[in-house]
Amino acid sequence: MGELNRTVTLEGSEAGFATTKVDALLGWARKYSLFAYPFVTACCGMEYMALASPRFDLARFGAEAPRFSPRQADLLWVVGTISQRQAPVLRRVYEQMMAPKWVLAFGTCASSGGFYDNYTTVAGIDKIIPCDVYIPGCPPRPEAVIDGLLLLQDKIASGDRRPGVVKPREDPLRDLVQLRKKGDKSGRSSDKSEKEST
Amino acid sequence: MSKAALEKLRAKFGDAILETHSQHGDDTAVVASERWREVCEFCRKDPGLSFDMLTDLCGVDFPERAPRIEVVIHLYSTQKRHRIRLKTRVGETSGEEGEDGLVNCAVDTVVPVWPGANWFERETFDMYGVTFKGHPDLRRILMYPEFEGHPLLKDYPAEKTQPLIPYREKDEDGKPLEKQAPFGPDEGMSFGRKHFTHGGEA
């Protein structure tokens, strides 16, 4: 009886081992073959065009093929402001996509509604569909979008479905900090302690 | 520049022109709402005026005034090269609640005079609730048909939204959403640049 028990335990651990490896392989395969559905509604669309064209060349990351049917896509780019009137359309497009599917909020309006805090705008697409990566910027620079795509690929490879935000490459407040008086270190104390800890 | 136009209107319509002014060279006439269409037709057809282009038609809400809403049109004459602005005032706020507390908020359409007024009047109807009598297709143009009220009226609550579909309350696994966007030191960024760089330092 004791020997039999031991055999069963070994089988269980082997099955667990095999599953993780298949997931890793699938993640690796998926992250380099994203088929995108661009849901372009506003001015961020111009930045998306720059991104997809040769200068910034989204094709390097295997995510350049746009599918104009959500049924063939696994990455939804929400590019621009989503009005209340468009919300049901966006929800339907998302629901038509096959799993596994990912959503990328391109720009401030898609991420949070931006400055459109009014009767007509959805304050962020995460109010209606789950969102994987938020790319802030009005519009975001193509570099920021590429960062967002790499972040998404990283999440796909590691199976991490928690949402992420693309951080700026430089501290946007850096120039403001220089305006402070010399010797006034109150504003930077938190920065310094953070730097020392890293 | 076209003060002559204002004088012509005053001479022709008399009391129906409630007031005129020419601030910064913009000639403006306020017209009684009953004769709105008549004045517009005159502006279009009179050979001395011939305002053949409707530049804009919009509404303005003054909640403290008695005829509460102004309908404003801007006209231009491509032949005479002069401009004029015409206004009319409609809409009483009454004790008895009509839709949005507005009654008598109607004025004649000018679509037969300038066909381009069609969508402008639909927009003004959508945003302010002004009814244009005789308009060929008066329905909302920007907001969806399910929308209640008129959002550019000053008493429309600034925070009020009317979503067509309910917002998410649970995530895909059925767990309640604690917060939607990630907050915290890393903001969900799993690699690189977790901290700002200052002036090129790491």
Tab-separated table of C-alpha atoms in Angstrom:
chain	number	residue	atom	x	y	z
A	1	MET	CA	0.000	0.000	0.000
A	2	GLY	CA	2.812	2.355	0.867
A	3	GLU	CA	4.589	1.726	-2.444
A	4	LEU	CA	1.379	2.295	-4.389
A	5	ASN	CA	0.861	5.626	-2.675
A	6	ARG	CA	4.347	6.725	-3.591
A	7	THR	CA	3.746	5.939	-7.282
A	8	VAL	CA	0.596	8.061	-7.375
A	9	THR	CA	2.434	11.057	-5.921
A	10	LEU	CA	5.164	10.792	-8.560
A	11	GLU	CA	2.620	10.755	-11.389
A	12	GLY	CA	1.003	13.937	-10.034
A	13	SER	CA	4.251	15.865	-9.910
A	14	GLU	CA	5.223	14.764	-13.424
A	15	ALA	CA	1.890	15.967	-14.815
A	16	GLY	CA	2.393	19.374	-13.164
A	17	PHE	CA	5.897	19.614	-14.622
A	18	ALA	CA	4.700	18.877	-18.160
A	19	THR	CA	1.852	21.448	-18.033
A	20	THR	CA	4.112	24.374	-17.149
A	21	LYS	CA	6.440	23.571	-20.012
A	22	VAL	CA	3.586	23.480	-22.542
A	23	ASP	CA	2.312	26.804	-21.205
A	24	ALA	CA	5.749	28.321	-21.603
A	25	LEU	CA	6.002	27.032	-25.155
A	26	LEU	CA	2.545	28.335	-26.012
A	27	GLY	CA	3.335	31.711	-24.451
A	28	TRP	CA	6.571	31.932	-26.399
A	29	ALA	CA	4.743	31.099	-29.626
A	30	ARG	CA	1.866	33.481	-28.989
A	31	LYS	CA	3.949	36.480	-28.047
A	32	TYR	CA	5.618	36.653	-31.468
A	33	SER	CA	2.503	36.088	-33.559
A	34	LEU	CA	-0.013	38.636	-32.334
A	35	PHE	CA	-2.761	39.317	-34.841
A	36	ALA	CA	-4.055	42.798	-34.151
A	37	TYR	CA	-7.505	44.280	-34.534
A	38	PRO	CA	-7.087	48.067	-34.550
A	39	PHE	CA	-10.192	49.776	-33.119
A	40	VAL	CA	-9.192	53.268	-34.192
A	41	THR	CA	-11.560	56.057	-33.207
A	42	ALA	CA	-9.585	59.266	-32.803
A	43	CYS	CA	-6.379	61.223	-33.283
A	44	CYS	CA	-4.182	58.506	-31.739
A	45	GLY	CA	-4.833	56.691	-35.002
A	46	MET	CA	-2.229	58.899	-36.677
A	47	GLU	CA	0.336	57.709	-34.181
A	48	TYR	CA	-0.734	54.128	-34.792
A	49	MET	CA	-0.125	54.639	-38.521
A	50	ALA	CA	3.352	55.986	-37.819
A	51	LEU	CA	3.971	52.970	-35.641
A	52	ALA	CA	2.862	50.467	-38.240
A	53	SER	CA	4.823	52.125	-41.051
A	54	PRO	CA	8.485	51.388	-41.797
A	55	ARG	CA	10.027	54.066	-39.608
A	56	PHE	CA	9.009	52.454	-36.329
A	57	ASP	CA	8.199	49.115	-37.906
A	58	LEU	CA	5.932	47.156	-35.632
A	59	ALA	CA	6.696	44.122	-37.808
A	60	ARG	CA	9.927	43.607	-35.872
A	61	PHE	CA	7.854	42.340	-32.976
A	62	GLY	CA	5.592	40.045	-34.960
A	63	ALA	CA	2.519	42.176	-34.308
A	64	GLU	CA	2.140	43.943	-37.614
A	65	ALA	CA	-0.625	41.923	-39.258
A	66	PRO	CA	-3.931	43.755	-38.855
A	67	ARG	CA	-7.029	41.586	-39.087
A	68	PHE	CA	-10.173	43.459	-39.905
A	69	SER	CA	-12.354	40.792	-38.413
A	70	PRO	CA	-12.187	40.385	-34.650
A	71	ARG	CA	-12.716	36.637	-35.104
A	72	GLN	CA	-9.235	36.337	-36.578
A	73	ALA	CA	-7.508	38.587	-34.064
A	74	ASP	CA	-6.087	37.988	-30.628
A	75	LEU	CA	-4.901	41.508	-29.786
A	76	LEU	CA	-7.350	44.416	-29.628
A	77	TRP	CA	-5.784	47.851	-30.005
A	78	VAL	CA	-8.198	50.442	-28.641
A	79	VAL	CA	-6.816	53.588	-30.217
A	80	GLY	CA	-8.645	56.753	-29.213
A	81	THR	CA	-11.626	58.081	-27.315
A	82	ILE	CA	-14.516	55.701	-26.710
A	83	SER	CA	-17.852	57.480	-26.490
A	84	GLN	CA	-20.862	56.048	-24.720
A	85	ARG	CA	-22.389	55.491	-28.109
A	86	GLN	CA	-19.459	53.311	-29.201
A	87	ALA	CA	-19.251	51.316	-25.992
A	88	PRO	CA	-21.646	48.525	-27.106
A	89	VAL	CA	-19.724	48.196	-30.380
A	90	LEU	CA	-16.405	47.850	-28.580
A	91	ARG	CA	-17.881	45.293	-26.187
A	92	ARG	CA	-19.226	43.260	-29.108
A	93	VAL	CA	-15.912	43.374	-30.945
A	94	TYR	CA	-14.171	42.135	-27.810
A	95	GLU	CA	-16.688	39.359	-27.292
A	96	GLN	CA	-16.263	38.156	-30.860
A	97	MET	CA	-12.533	37.628	-30.435
A	98	MET	CA	-11.321	34.099	-29.805
A	99	ALA	CA	-9.564	33.299	-26.566
A	100	PRO	CA	-6.786	33.810	-25.706
A	101	LYS	CA	-7.168	37.525	-26.306
A	102	TRP	CA	-5.448	40.629	-25.090
A	103	VAL	CA	-6.430	44.291	-25.020
A	104	LEU	CA	-4.104	47.234	-25.325
A	105	ALA	CA	-5.348	50.731	-24.386
A	106	PHE	CA	-3.528	53.149	-26.682
A	107	GLY	CA	-3.366	56.686	-25.312
A	108	THR	CA	-4.842	58.536	-22.404
A	109	CYS	CA	-8.421	58.603	-23.684
A	110	ALA	CA	-8.654	54.845	-24.033
A	111	SER	CA	-6.888	54.338	-20.702
A	112	SER	CA	-8.880	56.706	-18.523
A	113	GLY	CA	-11.031	58.980	-20.648
A	114	GLY	CA	-8.378	61.697	-20.416
A	115	PHE	CA	-9.782	65.175	-20.084
A	116	TYR	CA	-13.139	64.099	-21.446
A	117	ASP	CA	-14.855	63.961	-18.081
A	118	ASN	CA	-18.355	64.529	-19.426
A	119	TYR	CA	-21.685	63.126	-20.497
A	120	THR	CA	-20.475	61.515	-23.677
A	121	THR	CA	-17.228	59.663	-22.979
A	122	VAL	CA	-16.469	56.339	-21.327
A	123	ALA	CA	-13.839	57.072	-18.663
A	124	GLY	CA	-11.460	54.305	-19.705
A	125	ILE	CA	-12.146	51.116	-21.626
A	126	ASP	CA	-11.642	49.036	-18.504
A	127	LYS	CA	-15.141	50.165	-17.538
A	128	ILE	CA	-16.488	47.871	-20.251
A	129	ILE	CA	-13.794	45.327	-21.204
A	130	PRO	CA	-10.767	43.969	-19.332
A	131	CYS	CA	-7.523	45.644	-20.343
A	132	ASP	CA	-3.987	44.233	-20.238
A	133	VAL	CA	-1.672	47.152	-20.981
A	134	TYR	CA	-2.292	50.872	-20.599
A	135	ILE	CA	-0.157	53.220	-22.694
A	136	PRO	CA	-0.528	56.792	-21.426
A	137	GLY	CA	0.253	59.778	-23.621
A	138	CYS	CA	-1.735	62.213	-25.697
A	139	PRO	CA	-0.839	60.706	-28.081
A	140	PRO	CA	1.842	58.308	-26.816
A	141	ARG	CA	5.174	58.373	-28.588
A	142	PRO	CA	5.802	55.347	-30.813
A	143	GLU	CA	8.610	54.343	-28.442
A	144	ALA	CA	6.109	54.218	-25.609
A	145	VAL	CA	3.793	52.047	-27.666
A	146	ILE	CA	6.652	49.679	-28.501
A	147	ASP	CA	7.416	49.545	-24.787
A	148	GLY	CA	3.780	48.678	-24.214
A	149	LEU	CA	3.902	45.927	-26.803
A	150	LEU	CA	7.071	44.469	-25.260
A	151	LEU	CA	5.393	44.640	-21.868
A	152	LEU	CA	2.447	42.754	-23.273
A	153	GLN	CA	4.725	40.136	-24.845
A	154	ASP	CA	6.455	39.747	-21.499
A	155	LYS	CA	3.091	39.216	-19.846
A	156	ILE	CA	2.000	36.720	-22.494
A	157	ALA	CA	5.209	34.720	-22.096
A	158	SER	CA	4.912	34.614	-18.326
A	159	GLY	CA	1.158	34.033	-18.293
A	160	ASP	CA	0.623	37.148	-16.189
A	161	ARG	CA	-2.861	38.566	-16.780
A	162	ARG	CA	-2.571	41.460	-14.363
A	163	PRO	CA	-2.774	44.828	-16.124
A	164	GLY	CA	0.319	46.975	-16.579
A	165	VAL	CA	1.063	50.628	-17.292
A	166	VAL	CA	3.891	51.862	-19.511
A	167	LYS	CA	6.079	54.218	-17.546
A	168	PRO	CA	7.730	57.267	-19.123
A	169	ARG	CA	11.381	56.995	-20.067
A	170	GLU	CA	12.201	60.224	-18.267
A	171	ASP	CA	10.700	61.753	-15.178
A	172	PRO	CA	8.185	64.259	-16.573
A	173	LEU	CA	8.582	66.356	-13.414
A	174	ARG	CA	12.344	66.622	-13.696
A	175	ASP	CA	12.264	70.149	-15.083
A	176	LEU	CA	9.840	71.228	-12.395
A	177	VAL	CA	12.155	69.915	-9.711
A	178	GLN	CA	14.938	72.169	-10.957
A	179	LEU	CA	12.744	75.206	-10.338
A	180	ARG	CA	12.853	74.604	-6.590
A	181	LYS	CA	15.147	76.632	-4.342
A	182	LYS	CA	18.684	75.454	-3.787
A	183	GLY	CA	19.006	73.711	-0.475
A	184	ASP	CA	15.320	72.864	-0.324
A	185	LYS	CA	15.551	69.124	-0.273
A	186	SER	CA	12.099	68.418	1.021
A	187	GLY	CA	10.758	67.730	-2.456
A	188	ARG	CA	13.491	65.285	-3.412
A	189	SER	CA	13.935	63.407	-0.190
A	190	SER	CA	11.648	60.623	-1.286
A	191	ASP	CA	13.531	60.286	-4.579
A	192	LYS	CA	16.865	60.033	-2.794
A	193	SER	CA	15.768	57.392	-0.377
A	194	GLU	CA	14.379	55.446	-3.291
A	195	LYS	CA	17.665	55.720	-5.149
A	196	GLU	CA	19.676	54.601	-2.146
A	197	SER	CA	17.493	51.585	-1.692
A	198	THR	CA	17.966	50.402	-5.266
B	1	MET	CA	-19.368	97.095	-42.350
B	2	SER	CA	-22.877	96.039	-43.150
B	3	LYS	CA	-24.652	98.418	-40.827
B	4	ALA	CA	-26.767	99.053	-43.900
B	5	ALA	CA	-28.079	95.523	-43.510
B	6	LEU	CA	-29.200	96.186	-39.944
B	7	GLU	CA	-30.927	99.392	-41.023
B	8	LYS	CA	-32.621	97.567	-43.822
B	9	LEU	CA	-33.906	94.942	-41.408
B	10	ARG	CA	-35.121	97.569	-38.967
B	11	ALA	CA	-36.902	99.465	-41.727
B	12	LYS	CA	-38.538	96.340	-43.057
B	13	PHE	CA	-39.543	94.570	-39.842
B	14	GLY	CA	-39.740	97.348	-37.260
B	15	ASP	CA	-40.808	95.926	-33.911
B	16	ALA	CA	-39.841	92.388	-34.823
B	17	ILE	CA	-36.178	93.454	-34.551
B	18	LEU	CA	-35.879	93.548	-30.766
B	19	GLU	CA	-32.382	94.975	-30.586
B	20	THR	CA	-29.277	95.485	-32.697
B	21	HIS	CA	-25.659	96.101	-31.932
B	22	SER	CA	-22.376	96.173	-33.835
B	23	GLN	CA	-19.691	95.248	-31.376
B	24	HIS	CA	-16.197	94.870	-32.882
B	25	GLY	CA	-17.718	95.163	-36.330
B	26	ASP	CA	-20.001	92.165	-35.817
B	27	ASP	CA	-23.491	93.271	-36.733
B	28	THR	CA	-26.096	91.499	-34.692
B	29	ALA	CA	-29.863	91.637	-34.757
B	30	VAL	CA	-32.162	89.968	-32.239
B	31	VAL	CA	-35.362	88.886	-33.935
B	32	ALA	CA	-38.733	88.034	-32.416
B	33	SER	CA	-39.151	84.275	-32.634
B	34	GLU	CA	-42.548	84.528	-34.369
B	35	ARG	CA	-40.998	86.201	-37.398
B	36	TRP	CA	-37.717	84.249	-37.463
B	37	ARG	CA	-38.367	82.428	-40.694
B	38	GLU	CA	-39.644	85.570	-42.418
B	39	VAL	CA	-36.546	87.573	-41.492
B	40	CYS	CA	-34.282	84.736	-42.629
B	41	GLU	CA	-36.030	84.497	-45.964
B	42	PHE	CA	-35.692	88.239	-46.451
B	43	CYS	CA	-31.962	88.052	-45.659
B	44	ARG	CA	-31.507	85.350	-48.233
B	45	LYS	CA	-33.630	86.795	-51.034
B	46	ASP	CA	-33.294	90.565	-50.784
B	47	PRO	CA	-30.896	91.594	-53.581
B	48	GLY	CA	-29.191	94.149	-51.349
B	49	LEU	CA	-28.486	91.562	-48.643
B	50	SER	CA	-28.336	88.174	-50.449
B	51	PHE	CA	-26.897	86.210	-47.534
B	52	ASP	CA	-26.470	83.006	-49.472
B	53	MET	CA	-24.248	81.128	-47.050
B	54	LEU	CA	-25.204	79.847	-43.622
B	55	THR	CA	-21.934	79.718	-41.691
B	56	ASP	CA	-23.268	78.444	-38.391
B	57	LEU	CA	-26.393	77.776	-36.430
B	58	CYS	CA	-26.201	77.021	-32.743
B	59	GLY	CA	-27.866	77.488	-29.375
B	60	VAL	CA	-26.908	79.292	-26.178
B	61	ASP	CA	-28.447	78.646	-22.768
B	62	PHE	CA	-28.955	81.538	-20.340
B	63	PRO	CA	-30.740	79.919	-17.391
B	64	GLU	CA	-31.359	83.244	-15.646
B	65	ARG	CA	-33.149	84.889	-18.567
B	66	ALA	CA	-36.863	84.654	-19.224
B	67	PRO	CA	-36.780	83.421	-22.823
B	68	ARG	CA	-34.043	81.103	-21.849
B	69	ILE	CA	-32.418	79.816	-25.018
B	70	GLU	CA	-30.917	81.805	-27.844
B	71	VAL	CA	-30.716	80.370	-31.330
B	72	VAL	CA	-27.909	82.093	-33.199
B	73	ILE	CA	-27.109	81.981	-36.900
B	74	HIS	CA	-24.140	83.489	-38.670
B	75	LEU	CA	-24.643	84.473	-42.294
B	76	TYR	CA	-22.275	85.444	-45.054
B	77	SER	CA	-22.914	86.809	-48.501
B	78	THR	CA	-20.520	85.537	-51.107
B	79	GLN	CA	-21.729	88.209	-53.509
B	80	LYS	CA	-21.728	91.262	-51.249
B	81	ARG	CA	-18.993	89.909	-48.969
B	82	HIS	CA	-20.615	90.958	-45.750
B	83	ARG	CA	-21.702	89.110	-42.668
B	84	ILE	CA	-24.488	89.327	-40.125
B	85	ARG	CA	-25.463	87.493	-36.973
B	86	LEU	CA	-29.126	86.870	-36.213
B	87	LYS	CA	-30.442	85.732	-32.856
B	88	THR	CA	-33.813	84.745	-31.568
B	89	ARG	CA	-34.903	83.848	-28.057
B	90	VAL	CA	-37.122	80.905	-27.186
B	91	GLY	CA	-38.027	78.688	-24.271
B	92	GLU	CA	-39.774	79.711	-21.086
B	93	THR	CA	-39.046	77.903	-17.854
B	94	SER	CA	-42.376	77.246	-16.244
B	95	GLY	CA	-43.541	75.914	-12.908
B	96	GLU	CA	-45.234	73.034	-14.648
B	97	GLU	CA	-42.556	70.633	-15.689
B	98	GLY	CA	-42.499	69.886	-19.367
B	99	GLU	CA	-39.504	68.061	-20.753
B	100	ASP	CA	-36.568	69.591	-18.841
B	101	GLY	CA	-38.917	72.252	-17.489
B	102	LEU	CA	-38.868	73.897	-20.874
B	103	VAL	CA	-42.067	74.959	-22.588
B	104	ASN	CA	-42.676	76.880	-25.748
B	105	CYS	CA	-39.156	76.073	-26.837
B	106	ALA	CA	-39.864	76.083	-30.544
B	107	VAL	CA	-38.963	78.183	-33.554
B	108	ASP	CA	-39.544	77.844	-37.274
B	109	THR	CA	-36.984	75.870	-39.225
B	110	VAL	CA	-34.753	77.611	-41.749
B	111	VAL	CA	-33.977	74.451	-43.720
B	112	PRO	CA	-36.087	75.599	-46.723
B	113	VAL	CA	-34.033	78.808	-46.788
B	114	TRP	CA	-30.592	77.239	-46.374
B	115	PRO	CA	-30.590	73.433	-46.785
B	116	GLY	CA	-27.316	73.326	-44.864
B	117	ALA	CA	-29.211	74.196	-41.686
B	118	ASN	CA	-30.546	70.654	-41.488
B	119	TRP	CA	-27.837	69.052	-39.371
B	120	PHE	CA	-27.166	72.276	-37.418
B	121	GLU	CA	-30.788	72.322	-36.294
B	122	ARG	CA	-30.638	68.655	-35.387
B	123	GLU	CA	-27.571	69.387	-33.273
B	124	THR	CA	-29.266	72.317	-31.561
B	125	PHE	CA	-32.267	70.136	-30.889
B	126	ASP	CA	-30.016	67.415	-29.506
B	127	MET	CA	-27.996	69.661	-27.237
B	128	TYR	CA	-30.619	72.220	-26.118
B	129	GLY	CA	-34.019	70.730	-26.837
B	130	VAL	CA	-35.105	73.460	-29.216
B	131	THR	CA	-37.847	72.171	-31.503
B	132	PHE	CA	-37.632	73.428	-35.061
B	133	LYS	CA	-41.124	73.503	-36.526
B	134	GLY	CA	-41.236	72.106	-40.056
B	135	HIS	CA	-37.808	70.463	-39.947
B	136	PRO	CA	-37.789	67.471	-42.343
B	137	ASP	CA	-36.027	65.043	-40.002
B	138	LEU	CA	-35.753	66.347	-36.446
B	139	ARG	CA	-34.019	63.711	-34.319
B	140	ARG	CA	-30.826	63.468	-32.299
B	141	ILE	CA	-27.622	63.661	-34.304
B	142	LEU	CA	-24.757	63.294	-31.799
B	143	MET	CA	-26.261	61.549	-28.792
B	144	TYR	CA	-27.923	58.167	-29.004
B	145	PRO	CA	-31.718	57.881	-29.106
B	146	GLU	CA	-31.824	56.384	-25.586
B	147	PHE	CA	-30.231	59.529	-24.132
B	148	GLU	CA	-32.554	61.478	-21.849
B	149	GLY	CA	-32.406	65.245	-21.573
B	150	HIS	CA	-30.252	67.747	-23.384
B	151	PRO	CA	-26.649	67.804	-22.230
B	152	LEU	CA	-25.662	71.391	-22.979
B	153	LEU	CA	-28.448	72.897	-20.905
B	154	LYS	CA	-26.887	74.475	-17.842
B	155	ASP	CA	-29.051	72.416	-15.503
B	156	TYR	CA	-27.870	69.104	-16.945
B	157	PRO	CA	-25.725	67.596	-14.150
B	158	ALA	CA	-22.055	67.823	-15.138
B	159	GLU	CA	-21.282	64.387	-13.686
B	160	LYS	CA	-24.230	62.584	-15.209
B	161	THR	CA	-23.523	59.897	-17.791
B	162	GLN	CA	-26.017	57.544	-19.342
B	163	PRO	CA	-24.121	54.403	-20.330
B	164	LEU	CA	-25.724	52.193	-22.946
B	165	ILE	CA	-24.226	49.063	-21.423
B	166	PRO	CA	-23.592	48.464	-17.726
B	167	TYR	CA	-20.038	48.985	-16.536
B	168	ARG	CA	-18.020	45.962	-15.429
B	169	GLU	CA	-18.361	45.030	-11.809
B	170	LYS	CA	-16.651	41.637	-11.886
B	171	ASP	CA	-13.538	40.445	-13.638
B	172	GLU	CA	-13.466	37.498	-16.023
B	173	ASP	CA	-13.184	34.996	-13.170
B	174	GLY	CA	-16.282	36.427	-11.514
B	175	LYS	CA	-14.359	38.104	-8.716
B	176	PRO	CA	-15.322	41.659	-7.855
B	177	LEU	CA	-13.021	44.296	-9.301
B	178	GLU	CA	-11.018	45.959	-6.590
B	179	LYS	CA	-9.404	48.519	-8.839
B	180	GLN	CA	-9.216	48.518	-12.567
B	181	ALA	CA	-5.994	50.237	-13.508
B	182	PRO	CA	-2.955	48.996	-11.605
B	183	PHE	CA	-1.567	51.394	-9.022
B	184	GLY	CA	1.560	51.147	-6.921
B	185	PRO	CA	5.313	51.509	-7.328
B	186	ASP	CA	5.669	49.303	-10.420
B	187	GLU	CA	2.210	49.837	-11.933
B	188	GLY	CA	2.283	46.290	-13.214
B	189	MET	CA	5.431	46.813	-15.270
B	190	SER	CA	7.268	43.546	-15.065
B	191	PHE	CA	10.608	44.578	-16.540
B	192	GLY	CA	12.942	47.564	-16.756
B	193	ARG	CA	12.492	51.223	-15.825
B	194	LYS	CA	10.697	50.608	-12.588
B	195	HIS	CA	12.136	53.878	-11.333
B	196	PHE	CA	12.656	57.155	-13.072
B	197	THR	CA	16.121	58.093	-14.182
B	198	HIS	CA	17.306	61.575	-13.308
B	199	GLY	CA	19.586	63.215	-15.842
B	200	GLY	CA	20.911	59.979	-17.253
B	201	GLU	CA	21.774	58.406	-13.918
B	202	ALA	CA	20.574	54.926	-13.253
